[in-house]
Short mmCIF file of C-alpha atoms in Angstrom, two decimals:
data_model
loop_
_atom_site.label_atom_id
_atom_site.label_comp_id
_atom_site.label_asym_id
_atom_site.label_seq_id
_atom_site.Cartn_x
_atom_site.Cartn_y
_atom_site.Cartn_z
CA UNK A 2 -8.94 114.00 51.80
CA UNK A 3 -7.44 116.41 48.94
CA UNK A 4 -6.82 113.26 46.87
CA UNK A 5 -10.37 111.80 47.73
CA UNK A 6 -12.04 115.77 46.77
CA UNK A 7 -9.45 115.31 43.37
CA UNK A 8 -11.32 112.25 42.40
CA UNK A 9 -14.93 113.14 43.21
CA UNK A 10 -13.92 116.23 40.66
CA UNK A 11 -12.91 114.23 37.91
CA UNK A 12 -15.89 111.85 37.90
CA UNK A 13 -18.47 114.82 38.20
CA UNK A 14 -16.85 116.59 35.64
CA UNK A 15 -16.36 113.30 33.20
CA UNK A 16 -18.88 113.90 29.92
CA UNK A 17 -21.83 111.36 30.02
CA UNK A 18 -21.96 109.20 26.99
CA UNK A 19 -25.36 108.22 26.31
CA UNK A 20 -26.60 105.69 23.63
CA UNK A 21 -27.70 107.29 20.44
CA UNK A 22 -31.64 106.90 19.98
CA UNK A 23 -32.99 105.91 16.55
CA UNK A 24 -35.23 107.88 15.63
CA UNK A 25 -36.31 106.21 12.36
CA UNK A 26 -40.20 105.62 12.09
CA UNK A 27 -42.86 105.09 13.42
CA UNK A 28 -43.74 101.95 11.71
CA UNK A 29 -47.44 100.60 11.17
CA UNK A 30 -48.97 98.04 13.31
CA UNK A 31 -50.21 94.65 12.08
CA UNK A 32 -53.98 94.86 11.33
CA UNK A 33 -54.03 91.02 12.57
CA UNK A 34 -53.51 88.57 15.55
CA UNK A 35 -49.76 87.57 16.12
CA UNK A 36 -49.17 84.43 17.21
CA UNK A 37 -46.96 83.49 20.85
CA UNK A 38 -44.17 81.46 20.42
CA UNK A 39 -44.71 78.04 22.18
CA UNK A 40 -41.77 76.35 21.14
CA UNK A 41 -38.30 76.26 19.61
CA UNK A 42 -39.31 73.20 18.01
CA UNK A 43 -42.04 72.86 14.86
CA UNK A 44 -41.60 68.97 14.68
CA UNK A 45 -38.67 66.03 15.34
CA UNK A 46 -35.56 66.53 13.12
CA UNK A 47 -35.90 63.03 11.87
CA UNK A 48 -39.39 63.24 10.83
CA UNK A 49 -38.28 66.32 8.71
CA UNK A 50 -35.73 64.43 7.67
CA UNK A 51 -37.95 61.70 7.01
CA UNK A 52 -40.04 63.52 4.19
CA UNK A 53 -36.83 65.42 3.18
CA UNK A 54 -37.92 69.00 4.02
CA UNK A 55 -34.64 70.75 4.41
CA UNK A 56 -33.28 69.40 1.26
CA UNK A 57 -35.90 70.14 -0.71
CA UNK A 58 -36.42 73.69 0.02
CA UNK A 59 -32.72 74.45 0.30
CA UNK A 60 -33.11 72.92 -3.60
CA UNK A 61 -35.63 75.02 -4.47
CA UNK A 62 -34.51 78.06 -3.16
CA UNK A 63 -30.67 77.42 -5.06
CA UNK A 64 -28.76 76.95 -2.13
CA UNK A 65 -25.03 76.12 -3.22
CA UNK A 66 -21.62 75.55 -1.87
CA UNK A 67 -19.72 79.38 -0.93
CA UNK A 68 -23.38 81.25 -0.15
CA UNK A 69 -23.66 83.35 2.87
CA UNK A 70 -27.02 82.71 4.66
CA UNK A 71 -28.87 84.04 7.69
CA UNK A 72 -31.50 81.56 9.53
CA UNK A 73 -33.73 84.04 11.48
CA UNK A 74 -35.53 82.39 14.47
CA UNK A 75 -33.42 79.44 14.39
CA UNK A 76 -34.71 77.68 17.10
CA UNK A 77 -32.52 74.41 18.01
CA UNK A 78 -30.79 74.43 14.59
CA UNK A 79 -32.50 72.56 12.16
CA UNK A 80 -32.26 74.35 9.02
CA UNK A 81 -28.80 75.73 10.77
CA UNK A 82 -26.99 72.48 10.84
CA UNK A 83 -28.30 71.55 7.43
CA UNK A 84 -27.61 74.86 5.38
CA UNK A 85 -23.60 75.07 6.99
CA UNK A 86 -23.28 71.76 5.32
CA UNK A 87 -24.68 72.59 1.87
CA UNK A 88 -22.70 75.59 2.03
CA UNK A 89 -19.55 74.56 2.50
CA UNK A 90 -16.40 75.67 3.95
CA UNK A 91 -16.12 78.98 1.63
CA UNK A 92 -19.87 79.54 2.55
CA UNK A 93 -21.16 81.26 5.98
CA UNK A 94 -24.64 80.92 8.40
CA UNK A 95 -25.79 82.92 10.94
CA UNK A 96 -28.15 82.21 12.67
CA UNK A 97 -30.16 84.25 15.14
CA UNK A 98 -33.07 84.18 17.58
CA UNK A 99 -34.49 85.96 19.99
CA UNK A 100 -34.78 83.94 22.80
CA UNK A 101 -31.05 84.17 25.06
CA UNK A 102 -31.69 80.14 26.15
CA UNK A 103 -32.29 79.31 22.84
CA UNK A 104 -29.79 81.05 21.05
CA UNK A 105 -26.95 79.71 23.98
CA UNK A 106 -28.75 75.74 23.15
CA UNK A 107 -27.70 76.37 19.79
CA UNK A 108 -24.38 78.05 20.07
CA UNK A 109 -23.58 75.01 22.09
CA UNK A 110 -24.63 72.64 19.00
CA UNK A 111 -22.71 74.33 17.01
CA UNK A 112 -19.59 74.00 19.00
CA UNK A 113 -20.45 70.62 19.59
CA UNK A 114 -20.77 69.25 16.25
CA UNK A 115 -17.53 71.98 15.14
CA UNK A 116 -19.55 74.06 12.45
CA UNK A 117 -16.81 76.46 11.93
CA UNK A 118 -18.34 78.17 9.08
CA UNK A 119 -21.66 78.82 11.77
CA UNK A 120 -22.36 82.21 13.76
CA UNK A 121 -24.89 82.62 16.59
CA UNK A 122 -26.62 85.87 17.61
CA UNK A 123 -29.09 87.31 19.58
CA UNK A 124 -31.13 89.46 17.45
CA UNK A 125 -34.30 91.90 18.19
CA UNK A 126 -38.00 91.33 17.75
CA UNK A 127 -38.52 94.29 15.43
CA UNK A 128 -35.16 94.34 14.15
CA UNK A 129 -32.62 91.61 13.07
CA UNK A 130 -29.41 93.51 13.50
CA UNK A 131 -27.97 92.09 9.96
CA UNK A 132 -25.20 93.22 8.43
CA UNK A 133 -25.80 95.44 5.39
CA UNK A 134 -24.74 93.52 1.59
CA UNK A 135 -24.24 90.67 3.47
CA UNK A 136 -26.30 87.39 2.89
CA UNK A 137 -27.38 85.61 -0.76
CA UNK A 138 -30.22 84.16 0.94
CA UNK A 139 -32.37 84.42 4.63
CA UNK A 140 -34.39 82.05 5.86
CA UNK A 141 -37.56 82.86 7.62
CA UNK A 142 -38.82 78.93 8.65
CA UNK A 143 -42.07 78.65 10.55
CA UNK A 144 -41.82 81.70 12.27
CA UNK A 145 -42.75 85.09 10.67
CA UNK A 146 -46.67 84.42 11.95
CA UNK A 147 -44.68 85.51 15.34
CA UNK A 148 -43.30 88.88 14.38
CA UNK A 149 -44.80 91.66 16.20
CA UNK A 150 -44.04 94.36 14.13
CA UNK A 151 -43.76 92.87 10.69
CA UNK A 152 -42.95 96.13 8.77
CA UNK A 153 -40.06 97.24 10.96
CA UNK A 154 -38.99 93.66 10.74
CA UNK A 155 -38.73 93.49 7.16
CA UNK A 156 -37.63 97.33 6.65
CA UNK A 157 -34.62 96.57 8.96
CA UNK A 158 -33.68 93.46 7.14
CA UNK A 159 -33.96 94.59 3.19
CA UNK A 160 -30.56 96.18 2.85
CA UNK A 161 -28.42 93.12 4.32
CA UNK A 162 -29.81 91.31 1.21
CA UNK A 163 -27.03 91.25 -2.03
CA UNK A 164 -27.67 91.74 -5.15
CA UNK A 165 -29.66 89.10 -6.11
CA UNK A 166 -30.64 88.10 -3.00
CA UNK A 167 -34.09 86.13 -1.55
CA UNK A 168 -35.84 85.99 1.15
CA UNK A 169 -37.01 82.12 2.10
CA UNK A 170 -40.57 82.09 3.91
CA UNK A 171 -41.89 78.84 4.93
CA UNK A 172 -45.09 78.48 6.94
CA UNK A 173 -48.68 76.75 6.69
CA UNK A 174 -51.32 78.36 4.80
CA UNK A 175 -53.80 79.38 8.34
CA UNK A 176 -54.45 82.10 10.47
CA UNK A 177 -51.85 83.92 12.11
CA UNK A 178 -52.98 82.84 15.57
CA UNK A 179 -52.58 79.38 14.49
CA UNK A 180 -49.10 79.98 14.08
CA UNK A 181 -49.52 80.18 9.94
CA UNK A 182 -49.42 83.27 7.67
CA UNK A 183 -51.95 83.18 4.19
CA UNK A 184 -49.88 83.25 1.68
CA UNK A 185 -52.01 86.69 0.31
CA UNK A 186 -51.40 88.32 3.60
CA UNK A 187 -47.54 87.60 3.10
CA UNK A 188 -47.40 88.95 0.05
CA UNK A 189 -49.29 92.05 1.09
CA UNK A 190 -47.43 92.89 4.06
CA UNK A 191 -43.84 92.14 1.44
CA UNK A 192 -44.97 94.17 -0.96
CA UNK A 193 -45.38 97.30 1.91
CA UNK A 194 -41.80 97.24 2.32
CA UNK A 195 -40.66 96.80 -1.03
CA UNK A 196 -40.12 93.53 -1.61
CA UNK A 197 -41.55 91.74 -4.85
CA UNK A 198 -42.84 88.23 -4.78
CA UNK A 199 -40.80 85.72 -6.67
CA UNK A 200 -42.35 82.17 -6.21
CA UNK A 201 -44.75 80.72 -4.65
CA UNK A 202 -44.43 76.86 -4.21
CA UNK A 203 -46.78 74.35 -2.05
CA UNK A 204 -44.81 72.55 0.33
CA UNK A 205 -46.69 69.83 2.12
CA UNK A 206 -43.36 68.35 3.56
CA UNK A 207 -42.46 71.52 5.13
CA UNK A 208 -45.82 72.13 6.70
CA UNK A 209 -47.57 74.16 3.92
CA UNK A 210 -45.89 76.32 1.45
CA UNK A 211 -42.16 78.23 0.39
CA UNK A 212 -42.14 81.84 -0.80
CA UNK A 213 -39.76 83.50 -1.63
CA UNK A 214 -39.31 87.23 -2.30
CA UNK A 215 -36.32 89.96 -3.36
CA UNK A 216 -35.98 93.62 -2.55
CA UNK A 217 -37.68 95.86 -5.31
CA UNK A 218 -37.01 99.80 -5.76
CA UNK A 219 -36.16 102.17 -3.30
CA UNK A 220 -36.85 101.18 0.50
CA UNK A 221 -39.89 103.13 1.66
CA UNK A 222 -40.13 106.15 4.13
CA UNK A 223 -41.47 104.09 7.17
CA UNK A 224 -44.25 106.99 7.38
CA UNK A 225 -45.43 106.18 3.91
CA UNK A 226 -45.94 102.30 4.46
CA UNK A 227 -49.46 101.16 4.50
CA UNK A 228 -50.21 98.34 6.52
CA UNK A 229 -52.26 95.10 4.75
CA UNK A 230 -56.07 95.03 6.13
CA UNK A 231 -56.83 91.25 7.43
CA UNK A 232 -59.94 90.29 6.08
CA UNK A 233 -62.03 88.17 7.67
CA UNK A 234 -62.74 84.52 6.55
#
């Protein structure tokens, strides 16, 4: 009894940890439709293959052996499997999603097919989780149309961009609830965060078009960032 009155001491008088709450924000909401995702898939591999899409915008975004590169949204892989073997051995990928069963379909793939230079995570819907100075490149493929909260998103992500660093957006020129993004509105809601629009490059083998930004200035109070109006067409 003395021992069991001993015990019930200890735990009532342990200190309760409790998680640390960010308090950063709030962010701006999207003035426009977000699409649902529907599908870890946007087409076959081999008809990508087929018309050469991975290779062409890993080309034209200067993809080379020894890069670090995140693949947000990953889905079942596709620009995963390819970018781990244009970067190399000395290079690195994560890739991330948000979905648990996806992002377990994929680990196994990786495992399967030994990509040793491959990580998979689980990441957030308003925030990636990336490590700070940490990638040369991140891909955004066919999925930033289904980003909630867009300025978080991109807020979160800036500083795990290097020096030098891009971002890689690829998506079809429509309406967000088409699962698209116009490539005005992109830049728009970019440019809110800080980032600065590099290139802009029609893409009709990827689906639409490539963009690609880097970070610009200082990172913006969250208060002070002005969300893009959608206008109607």
């Amino acid at each position: 009894m003395t021992a069991t009155l001993a015990l019930l001491a200890a735990c009532e008088a342990a200190p309760v940890i409790k998680p640390v709450k960010d308090k950063v924000g709030p962010f701006p909401a999207a003035d426009r439709p977000v699409a649902h995702i529907v599908s870890s898939r946007w087409s076959t591999e081999e008809a990508r293959d087929r018309l050469n899409e991975a290779g062409q915008v890993m080309a034209k975004s200067g993809i080379t052996k020894g890069m670090t590169v995140a693949d947000i949204g990953a889905g079942e892989g596709y620009y995963t499997i390819r970018l781990a073997q244009r970067v190399g051995k000395d290079g690195r990928v994560l890739a991330e999603d948000i979905v648990a069963s996806v992002r377990d379909t994929l680990a196994e793939r990786v495992a399967r097919e030994r990509l040793d230079n491959v990580s998979v995570r689980l990441g957030e819907p308003s925030n990636p989780k990336l490590p700070d100075n940490s990638f040369d490149r991140i891909f955004m493929v066919h999925m930033y149309h289904e980003i909630e909260q867009p300025y978080e998103f991109l807020w979160r992500m800036r500083p795990s961009l290097r020096p030098g660093g891009l971002v890689v957006v690829v998506d079809a020129d429509r309406r967000t609830q088409d699962h698209g993004t116009p490539p005005e509105l992109l830049k728009c809601e970019f440019a809110a965060v800080g980032y600065a629009l590099v290139d802009t490059t029609n893409m009709p083998s990827a689906g639409g078009y490539m963009a690609t930004f880097r970070v610009e200035g200082q990172r913006p109070d969250p208060r002070s960032i002005r969300p893009c109006k959608l206008v109607a067409t």
